[in-house]
CSV table of C-alpha atoms in Angstrom, one decimal:
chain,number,residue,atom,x,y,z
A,29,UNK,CA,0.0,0.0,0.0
A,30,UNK,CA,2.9,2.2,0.8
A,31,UNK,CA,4.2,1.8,-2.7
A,32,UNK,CA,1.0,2.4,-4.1
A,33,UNK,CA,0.5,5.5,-2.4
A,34,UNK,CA,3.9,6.6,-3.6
A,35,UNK,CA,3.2,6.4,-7.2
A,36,UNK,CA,0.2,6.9,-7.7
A,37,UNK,CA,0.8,10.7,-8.7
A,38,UNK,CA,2.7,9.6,-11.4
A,39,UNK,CA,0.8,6.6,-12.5
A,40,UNK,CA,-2.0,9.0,-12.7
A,41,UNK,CA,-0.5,11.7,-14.5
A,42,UNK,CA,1.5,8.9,-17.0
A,43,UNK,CA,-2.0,8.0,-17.6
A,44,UNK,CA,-3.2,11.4,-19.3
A,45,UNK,CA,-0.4,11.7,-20.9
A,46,UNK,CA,-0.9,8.0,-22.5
A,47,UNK,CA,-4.3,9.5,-23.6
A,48,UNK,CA,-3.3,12.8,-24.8
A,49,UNK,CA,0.0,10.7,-27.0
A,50,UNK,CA,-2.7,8.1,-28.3
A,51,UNK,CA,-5.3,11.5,-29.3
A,52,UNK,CA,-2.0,12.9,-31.3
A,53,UNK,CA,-1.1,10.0,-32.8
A,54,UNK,CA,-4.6,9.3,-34.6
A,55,UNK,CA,-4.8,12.6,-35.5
A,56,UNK,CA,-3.2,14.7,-38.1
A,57,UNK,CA,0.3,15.6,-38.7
A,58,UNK,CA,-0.3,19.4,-37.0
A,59,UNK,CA,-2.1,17.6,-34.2
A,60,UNK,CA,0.7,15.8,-34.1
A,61,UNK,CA,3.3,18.2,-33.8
A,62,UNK,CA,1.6,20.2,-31.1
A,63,UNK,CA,1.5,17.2,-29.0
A,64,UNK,CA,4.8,16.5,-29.4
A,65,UNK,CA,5.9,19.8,-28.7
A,66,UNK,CA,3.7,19.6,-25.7
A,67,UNK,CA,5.4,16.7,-24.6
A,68,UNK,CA,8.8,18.6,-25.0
A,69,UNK,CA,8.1,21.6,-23.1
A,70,UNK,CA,7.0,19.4,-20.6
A,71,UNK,CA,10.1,17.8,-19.7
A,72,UNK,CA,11.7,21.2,-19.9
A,73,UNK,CA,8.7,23.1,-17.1
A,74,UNK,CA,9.3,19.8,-15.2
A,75,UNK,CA,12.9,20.2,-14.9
A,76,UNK,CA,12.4,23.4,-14.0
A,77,UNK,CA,9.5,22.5,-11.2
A,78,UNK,CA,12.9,20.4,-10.1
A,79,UNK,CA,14.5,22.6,-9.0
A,80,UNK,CA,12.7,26.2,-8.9
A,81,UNK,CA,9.0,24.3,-7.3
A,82,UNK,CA,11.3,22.2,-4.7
A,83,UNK,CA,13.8,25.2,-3.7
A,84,UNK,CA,11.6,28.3,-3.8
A,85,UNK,CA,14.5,30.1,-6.5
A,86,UNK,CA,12.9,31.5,-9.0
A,87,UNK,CA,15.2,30.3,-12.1
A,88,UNK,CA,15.3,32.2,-15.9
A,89,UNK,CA,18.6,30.1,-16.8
A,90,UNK,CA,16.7,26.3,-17.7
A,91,UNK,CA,15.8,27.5,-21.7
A,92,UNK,CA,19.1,28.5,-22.1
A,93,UNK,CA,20.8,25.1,-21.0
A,94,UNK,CA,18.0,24.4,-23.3
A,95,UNK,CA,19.5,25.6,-26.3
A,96,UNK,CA,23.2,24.0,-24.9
A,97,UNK,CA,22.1,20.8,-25.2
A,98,UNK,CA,20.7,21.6,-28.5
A,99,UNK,CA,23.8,23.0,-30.0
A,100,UNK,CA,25.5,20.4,-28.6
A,101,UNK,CA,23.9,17.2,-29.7
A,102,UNK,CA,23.5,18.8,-33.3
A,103,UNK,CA,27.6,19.0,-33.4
A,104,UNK,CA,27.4,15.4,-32.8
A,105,UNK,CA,24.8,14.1,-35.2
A,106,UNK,CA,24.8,16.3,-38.3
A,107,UNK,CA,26.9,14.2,-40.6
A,108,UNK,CA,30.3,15.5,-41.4
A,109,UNK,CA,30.2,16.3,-44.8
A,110,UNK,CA,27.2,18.2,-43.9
A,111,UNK,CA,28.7,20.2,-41.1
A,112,UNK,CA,30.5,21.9,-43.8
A,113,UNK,CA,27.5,23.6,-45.2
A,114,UNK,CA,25.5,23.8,-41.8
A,115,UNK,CA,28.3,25.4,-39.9
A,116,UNK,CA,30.7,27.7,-42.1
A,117,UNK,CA,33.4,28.5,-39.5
A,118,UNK,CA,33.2,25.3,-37.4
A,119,UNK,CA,36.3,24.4,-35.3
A,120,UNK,CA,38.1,21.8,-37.4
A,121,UNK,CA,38.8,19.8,-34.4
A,122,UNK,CA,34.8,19.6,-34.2
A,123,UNK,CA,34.5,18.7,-37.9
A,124,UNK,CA,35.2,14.9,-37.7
A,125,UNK,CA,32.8,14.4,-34.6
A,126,UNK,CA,29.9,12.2,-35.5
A,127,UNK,CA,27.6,9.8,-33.2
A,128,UNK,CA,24.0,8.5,-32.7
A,129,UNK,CA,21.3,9.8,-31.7
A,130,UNK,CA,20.7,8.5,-28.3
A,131,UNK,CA,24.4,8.8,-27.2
A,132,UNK,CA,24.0,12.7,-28.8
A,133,UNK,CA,20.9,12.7,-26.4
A,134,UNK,CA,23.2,11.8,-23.4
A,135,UNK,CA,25.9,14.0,-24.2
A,136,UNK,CA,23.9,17.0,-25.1
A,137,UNK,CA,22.7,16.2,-21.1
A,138,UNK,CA,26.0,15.4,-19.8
A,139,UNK,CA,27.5,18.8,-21.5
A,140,UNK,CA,24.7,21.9,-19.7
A,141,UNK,CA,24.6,19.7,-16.7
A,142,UNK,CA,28.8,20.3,-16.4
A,143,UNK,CA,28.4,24.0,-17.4
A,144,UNK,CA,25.8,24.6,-14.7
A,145,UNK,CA,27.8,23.2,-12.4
A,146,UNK,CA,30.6,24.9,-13.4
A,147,UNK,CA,28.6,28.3,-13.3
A,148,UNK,CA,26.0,27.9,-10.5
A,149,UNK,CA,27.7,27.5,-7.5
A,150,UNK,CA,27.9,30.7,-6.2
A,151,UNK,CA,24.4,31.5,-7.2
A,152,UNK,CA,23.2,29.0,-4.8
A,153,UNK,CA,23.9,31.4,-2.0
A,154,UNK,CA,20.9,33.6,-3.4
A,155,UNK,CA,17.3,34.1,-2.3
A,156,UNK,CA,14.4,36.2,-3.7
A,157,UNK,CA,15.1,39.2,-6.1
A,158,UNK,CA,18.9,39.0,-6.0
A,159,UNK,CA,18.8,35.1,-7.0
A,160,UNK,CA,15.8,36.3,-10.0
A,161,UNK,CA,18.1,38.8,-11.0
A,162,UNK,CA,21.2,36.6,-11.2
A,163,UNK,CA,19.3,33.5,-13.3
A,164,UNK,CA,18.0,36.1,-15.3
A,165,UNK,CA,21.0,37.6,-16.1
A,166,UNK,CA,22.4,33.7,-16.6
A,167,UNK,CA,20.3,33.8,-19.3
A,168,UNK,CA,21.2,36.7,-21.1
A,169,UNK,CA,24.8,35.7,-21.1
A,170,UNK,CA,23.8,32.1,-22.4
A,171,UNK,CA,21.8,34.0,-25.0
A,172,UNK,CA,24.5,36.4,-26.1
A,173,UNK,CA,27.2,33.7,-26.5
A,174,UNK,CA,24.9,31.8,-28.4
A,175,UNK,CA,24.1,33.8,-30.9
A,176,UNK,CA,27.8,34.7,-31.3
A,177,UNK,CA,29.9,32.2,-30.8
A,178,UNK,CA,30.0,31.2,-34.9
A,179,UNK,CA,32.5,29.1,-34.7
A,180,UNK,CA,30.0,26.6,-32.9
A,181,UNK,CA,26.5,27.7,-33.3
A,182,UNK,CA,26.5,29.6,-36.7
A,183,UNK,CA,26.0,32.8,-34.8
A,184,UNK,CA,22.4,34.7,-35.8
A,185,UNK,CA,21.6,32.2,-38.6
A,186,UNK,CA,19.5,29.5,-38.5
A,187,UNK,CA,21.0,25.8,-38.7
A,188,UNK,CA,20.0,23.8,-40.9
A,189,UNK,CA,20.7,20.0,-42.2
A,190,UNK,CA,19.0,18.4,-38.6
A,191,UNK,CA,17.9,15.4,-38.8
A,192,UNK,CA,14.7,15.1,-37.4
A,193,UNK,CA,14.1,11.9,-35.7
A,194,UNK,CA,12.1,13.1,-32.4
A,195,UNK,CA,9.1,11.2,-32.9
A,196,UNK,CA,5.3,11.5,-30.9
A,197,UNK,CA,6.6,8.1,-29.1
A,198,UNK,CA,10.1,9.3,-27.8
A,199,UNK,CA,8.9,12.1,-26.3
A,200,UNK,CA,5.9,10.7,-25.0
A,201,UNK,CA,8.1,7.9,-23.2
A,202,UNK,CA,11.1,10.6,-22.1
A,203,UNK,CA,8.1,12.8,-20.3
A,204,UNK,CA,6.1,9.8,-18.6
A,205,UNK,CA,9.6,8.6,-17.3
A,206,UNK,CA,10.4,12.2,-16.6
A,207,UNK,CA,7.6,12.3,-14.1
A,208,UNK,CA,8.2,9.2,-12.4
A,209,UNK,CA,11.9,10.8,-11.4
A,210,UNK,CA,10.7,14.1,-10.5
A,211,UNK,CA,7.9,12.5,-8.2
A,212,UNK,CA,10.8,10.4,-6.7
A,213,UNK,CA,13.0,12.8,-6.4
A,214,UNK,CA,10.6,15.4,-4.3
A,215,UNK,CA,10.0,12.8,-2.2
A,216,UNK,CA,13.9,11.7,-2.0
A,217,UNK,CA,16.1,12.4,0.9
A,218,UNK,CA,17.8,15.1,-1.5
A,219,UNK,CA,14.5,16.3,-2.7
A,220,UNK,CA,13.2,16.3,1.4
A,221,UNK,CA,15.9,19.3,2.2
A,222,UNK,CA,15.7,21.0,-0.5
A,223,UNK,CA,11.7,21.3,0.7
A,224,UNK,CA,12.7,22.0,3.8
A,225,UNK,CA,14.9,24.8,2.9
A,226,UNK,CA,12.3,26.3,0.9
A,227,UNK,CA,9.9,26.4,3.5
A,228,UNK,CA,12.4,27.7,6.4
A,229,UNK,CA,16.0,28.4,5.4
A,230,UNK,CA,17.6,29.1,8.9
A,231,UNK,CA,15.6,26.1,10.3
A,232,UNK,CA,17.1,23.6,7.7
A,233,UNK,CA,20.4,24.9,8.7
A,234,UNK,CA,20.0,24.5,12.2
A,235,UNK,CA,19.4,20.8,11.3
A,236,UNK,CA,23.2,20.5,9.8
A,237,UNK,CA,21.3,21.0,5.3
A,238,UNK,CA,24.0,22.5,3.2
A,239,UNK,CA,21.5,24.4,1.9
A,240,UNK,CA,24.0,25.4,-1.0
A,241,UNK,CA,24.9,21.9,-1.8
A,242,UNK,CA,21.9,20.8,-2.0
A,243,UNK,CA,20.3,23.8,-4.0
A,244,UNK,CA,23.6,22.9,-6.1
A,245,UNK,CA,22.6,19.2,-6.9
A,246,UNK,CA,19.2,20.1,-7.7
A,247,UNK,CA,20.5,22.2,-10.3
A,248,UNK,CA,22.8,20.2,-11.9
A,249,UNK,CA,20.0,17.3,-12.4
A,250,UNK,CA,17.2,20.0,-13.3
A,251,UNK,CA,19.9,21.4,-16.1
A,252,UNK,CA,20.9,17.6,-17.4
A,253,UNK,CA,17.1,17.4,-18.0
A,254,UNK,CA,16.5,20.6,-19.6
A,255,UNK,CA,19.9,19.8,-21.9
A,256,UNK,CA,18.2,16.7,-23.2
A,257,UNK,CA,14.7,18.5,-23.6
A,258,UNK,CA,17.0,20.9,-26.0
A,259,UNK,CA,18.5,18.0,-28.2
A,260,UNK,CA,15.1,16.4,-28.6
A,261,UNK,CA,13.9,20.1,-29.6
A,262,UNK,CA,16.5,20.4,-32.0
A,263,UNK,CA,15.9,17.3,-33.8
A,264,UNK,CA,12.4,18.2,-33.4
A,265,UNK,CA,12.7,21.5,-35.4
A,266,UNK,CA,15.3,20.2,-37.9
A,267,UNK,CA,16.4,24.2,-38.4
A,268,UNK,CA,16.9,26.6,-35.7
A,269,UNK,CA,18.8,29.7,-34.2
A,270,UNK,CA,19.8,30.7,-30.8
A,271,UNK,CA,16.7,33.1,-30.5
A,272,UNK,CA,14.1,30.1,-30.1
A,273,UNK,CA,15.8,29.2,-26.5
A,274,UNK,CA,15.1,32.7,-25.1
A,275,UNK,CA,12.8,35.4,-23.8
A,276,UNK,CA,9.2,34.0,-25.5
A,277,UNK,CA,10.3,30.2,-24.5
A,278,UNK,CA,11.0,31.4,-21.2
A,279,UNK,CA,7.7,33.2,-20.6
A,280,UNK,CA,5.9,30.3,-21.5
A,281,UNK,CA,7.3,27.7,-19.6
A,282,UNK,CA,7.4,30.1,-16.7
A,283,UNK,CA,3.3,30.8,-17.6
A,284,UNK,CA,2.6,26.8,-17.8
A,285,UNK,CA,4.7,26.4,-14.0
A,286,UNK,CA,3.0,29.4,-12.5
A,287,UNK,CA,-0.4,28.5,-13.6
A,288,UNK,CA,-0.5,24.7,-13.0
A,289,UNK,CA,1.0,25.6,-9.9
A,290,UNK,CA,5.3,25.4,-9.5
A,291,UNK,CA,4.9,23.7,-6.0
A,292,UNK,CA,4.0,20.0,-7.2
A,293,UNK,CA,4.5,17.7,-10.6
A,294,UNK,CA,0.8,17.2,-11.1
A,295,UNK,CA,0.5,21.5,-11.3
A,296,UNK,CA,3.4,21.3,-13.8
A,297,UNK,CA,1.8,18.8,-15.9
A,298,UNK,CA,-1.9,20.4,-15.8
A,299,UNK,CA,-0.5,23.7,-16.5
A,300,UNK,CA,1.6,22.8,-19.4
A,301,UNK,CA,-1.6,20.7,-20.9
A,302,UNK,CA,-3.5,24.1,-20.0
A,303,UNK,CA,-1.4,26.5,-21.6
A,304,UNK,CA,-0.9,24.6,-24.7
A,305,UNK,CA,-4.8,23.8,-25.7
A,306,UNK,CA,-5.3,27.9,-24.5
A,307,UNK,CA,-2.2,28.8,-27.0
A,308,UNK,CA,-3.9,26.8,-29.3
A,309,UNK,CA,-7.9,27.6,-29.2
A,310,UNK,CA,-6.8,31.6,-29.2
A,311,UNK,CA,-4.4,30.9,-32.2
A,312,UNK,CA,-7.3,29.3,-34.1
A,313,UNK,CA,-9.5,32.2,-32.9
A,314,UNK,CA,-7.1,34.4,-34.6
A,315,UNK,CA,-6.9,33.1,-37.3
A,316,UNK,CA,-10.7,32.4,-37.6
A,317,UNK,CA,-10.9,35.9,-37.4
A,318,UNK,CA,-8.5,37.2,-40.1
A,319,UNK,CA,-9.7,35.0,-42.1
A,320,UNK,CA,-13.2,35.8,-42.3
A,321,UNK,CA,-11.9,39.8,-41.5
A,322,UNK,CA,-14.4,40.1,-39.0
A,323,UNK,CA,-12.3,42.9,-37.3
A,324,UNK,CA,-11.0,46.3,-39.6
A,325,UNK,CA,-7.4,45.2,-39.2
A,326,UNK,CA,-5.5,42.1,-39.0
A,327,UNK,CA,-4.8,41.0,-35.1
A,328,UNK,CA,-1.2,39.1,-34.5
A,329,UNK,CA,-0.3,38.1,-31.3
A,330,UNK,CA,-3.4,37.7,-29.2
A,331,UNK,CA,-2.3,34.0,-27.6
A,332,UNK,CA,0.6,35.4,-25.6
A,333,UNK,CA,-1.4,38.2,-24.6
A,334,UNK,CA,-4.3,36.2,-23.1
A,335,UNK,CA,-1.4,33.8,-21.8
A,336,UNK,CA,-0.1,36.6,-20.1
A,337,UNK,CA,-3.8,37.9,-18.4
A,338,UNK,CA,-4.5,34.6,-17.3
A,339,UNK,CA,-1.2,34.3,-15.1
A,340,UNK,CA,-0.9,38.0,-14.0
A,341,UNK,CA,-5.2,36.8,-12.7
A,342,UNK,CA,-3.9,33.4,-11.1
A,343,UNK,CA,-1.3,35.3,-9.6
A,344,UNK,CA,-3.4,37.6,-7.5
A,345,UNK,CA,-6.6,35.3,-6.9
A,346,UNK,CA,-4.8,31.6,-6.9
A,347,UNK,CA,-0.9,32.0,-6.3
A,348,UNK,CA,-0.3,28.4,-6.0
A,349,UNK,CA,-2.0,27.5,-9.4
A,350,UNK,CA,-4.8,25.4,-10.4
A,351,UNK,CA,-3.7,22.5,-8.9
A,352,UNK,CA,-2.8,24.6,-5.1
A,353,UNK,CA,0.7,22.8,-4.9
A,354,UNK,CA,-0.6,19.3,-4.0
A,355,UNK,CA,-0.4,16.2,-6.1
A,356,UNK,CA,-3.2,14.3,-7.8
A,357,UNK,CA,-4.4,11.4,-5.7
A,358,UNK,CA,-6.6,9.1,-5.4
A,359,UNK,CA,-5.6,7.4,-2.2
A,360,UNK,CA,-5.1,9.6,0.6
A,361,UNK,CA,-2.1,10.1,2.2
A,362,UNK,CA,-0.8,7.7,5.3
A,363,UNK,CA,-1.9,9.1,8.3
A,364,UNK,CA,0.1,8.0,11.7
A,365,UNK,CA,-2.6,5.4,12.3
A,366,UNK,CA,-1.6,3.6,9.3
């Protein structure tokens, strides 16, 4: 029984998801794309719940270890008489480099998680506005190298020559394991002090938590996941630039966190499953309406700024999201009389 109670959340959840793969695979090939970008940003908002809905730190950094691992998996798969073409002023030393998939996958995760380790240390020791500022600012920097380091990424153009193998299946599989480890690790001995540092910071150190170190590990594993998120993105995409791992992904997986509710798996699922048929339904609306030019002038942009309504409303009248920071259950938990 004790087991049972212990995965139930993510037998539950692994359960809709099942449904929502099964609905995109019988459907058409847009369908299908939105569901398996739904399934991709969903690994990406859970890596971030991780870390950011376990710790209390707000964190701006996760899309671009995103785009790391993208970069970095497509410098291992694109063949190399292709990489010729696909990246003008690549390091020679990088030319010859080729591999699968799956070991690209791994490597791509392997790679951000070092480089957040490398970088995030120090930010550990922040709380509230200064750590916000600091991820934030993590971001730009990822953002700016990026976009300029041609000798790697191609700089501001697009990359092109991708394969794209990231199929409704993978990523479908990848999430629904995804939530299996993220509802273990919350309830892990790691995953236990990093709660308890979020509720009470000079408590948990009274009770001997490196609070840094454990904030630390959390963000290594939260930035390996996001890394791999970014390779199955890029082989998803098949042609992208630095700008698609930056401010508009990171306001909507920020949205789809804060309206689920950041606090529990089950409010990072919901909210990403929200957010996407909302993104969706609005862009159809928009479109509906161009279309048919119901309206004097053309309107662009309206899902993002609904998006935006809706989590600047379930900020003021339901800060902890739809689901209010608990799991989905249907067995209650133990109680001491168990």
């Amino acid at each position: 029984m004790a087991l049972l109670r212990r995965l139930q959340t993510p037998i539950i959840l692994s359960l809709i998801l099942i449904g929502i793969g099964i609905y995109g695979s019988l459907s058409g090939r847009v369908i299908e794309r939105v569901i398996i970008e739904l399934f991709i940003n969903l690994m990406l908002v859970i890596a971030l719940q991780m870390f950011m809905g376990n710790s209390g730190i707000v964190s701006f950094a996760h899309v671009g270890f995103m785009g790391i691992g993208a970069f970095t998996s497509i410098l291992l798969t694109i063949p190399p008489e292709m990489k010729g073409r696909a990246l003008r002023e690549l390091y020679p030393v990088l030319q010859p480099l080729q591999a699968g998939f799956l070991p690209a996958l791994l490597v791509a995760g392997i790679v951000t998680a070092i480089i957040a380790a490398i970088i995030s240390y120090p930010l550990m020791r922040l709380s509230g506005s200064a750590s916000v500022i600091a991820t934030f600012a993590l971001l730009v920097i990822i953002h700016v190298i990026l976009k300029n380091w041609t000798q790697v990424t191609n700089g501001p153009r697009a990359v092109f020559g991708v394969e794209t193998v990231t199929s409704l299946p993978m990523v479908a599989g990848a999430a629904i394991a995804l939530v299996f480890g993220a509802v273990l690790f919350k309830d892990s001995n790691l995953g236990l002090k990093l709660l308890a540092s979020r509720e009470d910071e000079k408590a948990a150190s009274s009770i001997g938590i490196n609070i840094v170190q454990v904030r630390w590990i959390a963000f290594i594993i939260s930035a390996f996941v996001a890394g791999i998120a970014g390779a199955l993105y890029a082989h998803f995409l098949g042609q992208f630039g630095a700008d698609q791992f930056y401010l508009a992904e990171t306001f909507l997986v920020l949205s789809m966190l804060i309206i689920g509710g950041s606090a529990s798996v089950s409010g990072a699922t919901v909210g990403v499953i929200v957010v996407t048929l909302l993104t969706e339904a609005f862009r159809q609306v928009e479109a509906s309406v161009n279309i048919a030019q119901a309206l004097p002038f053309q309107i662009s942009g309206a899902a993002p700024l609904l998006v935006s309504i809706i989590m600047i409303l379930m900020l003021i009248l339901r800060p902890d999201g739809i689901v209010g920071g608990r799991e989905l259950r249907i067995i209650p938990p133990a109680t001491s009389t168990d």
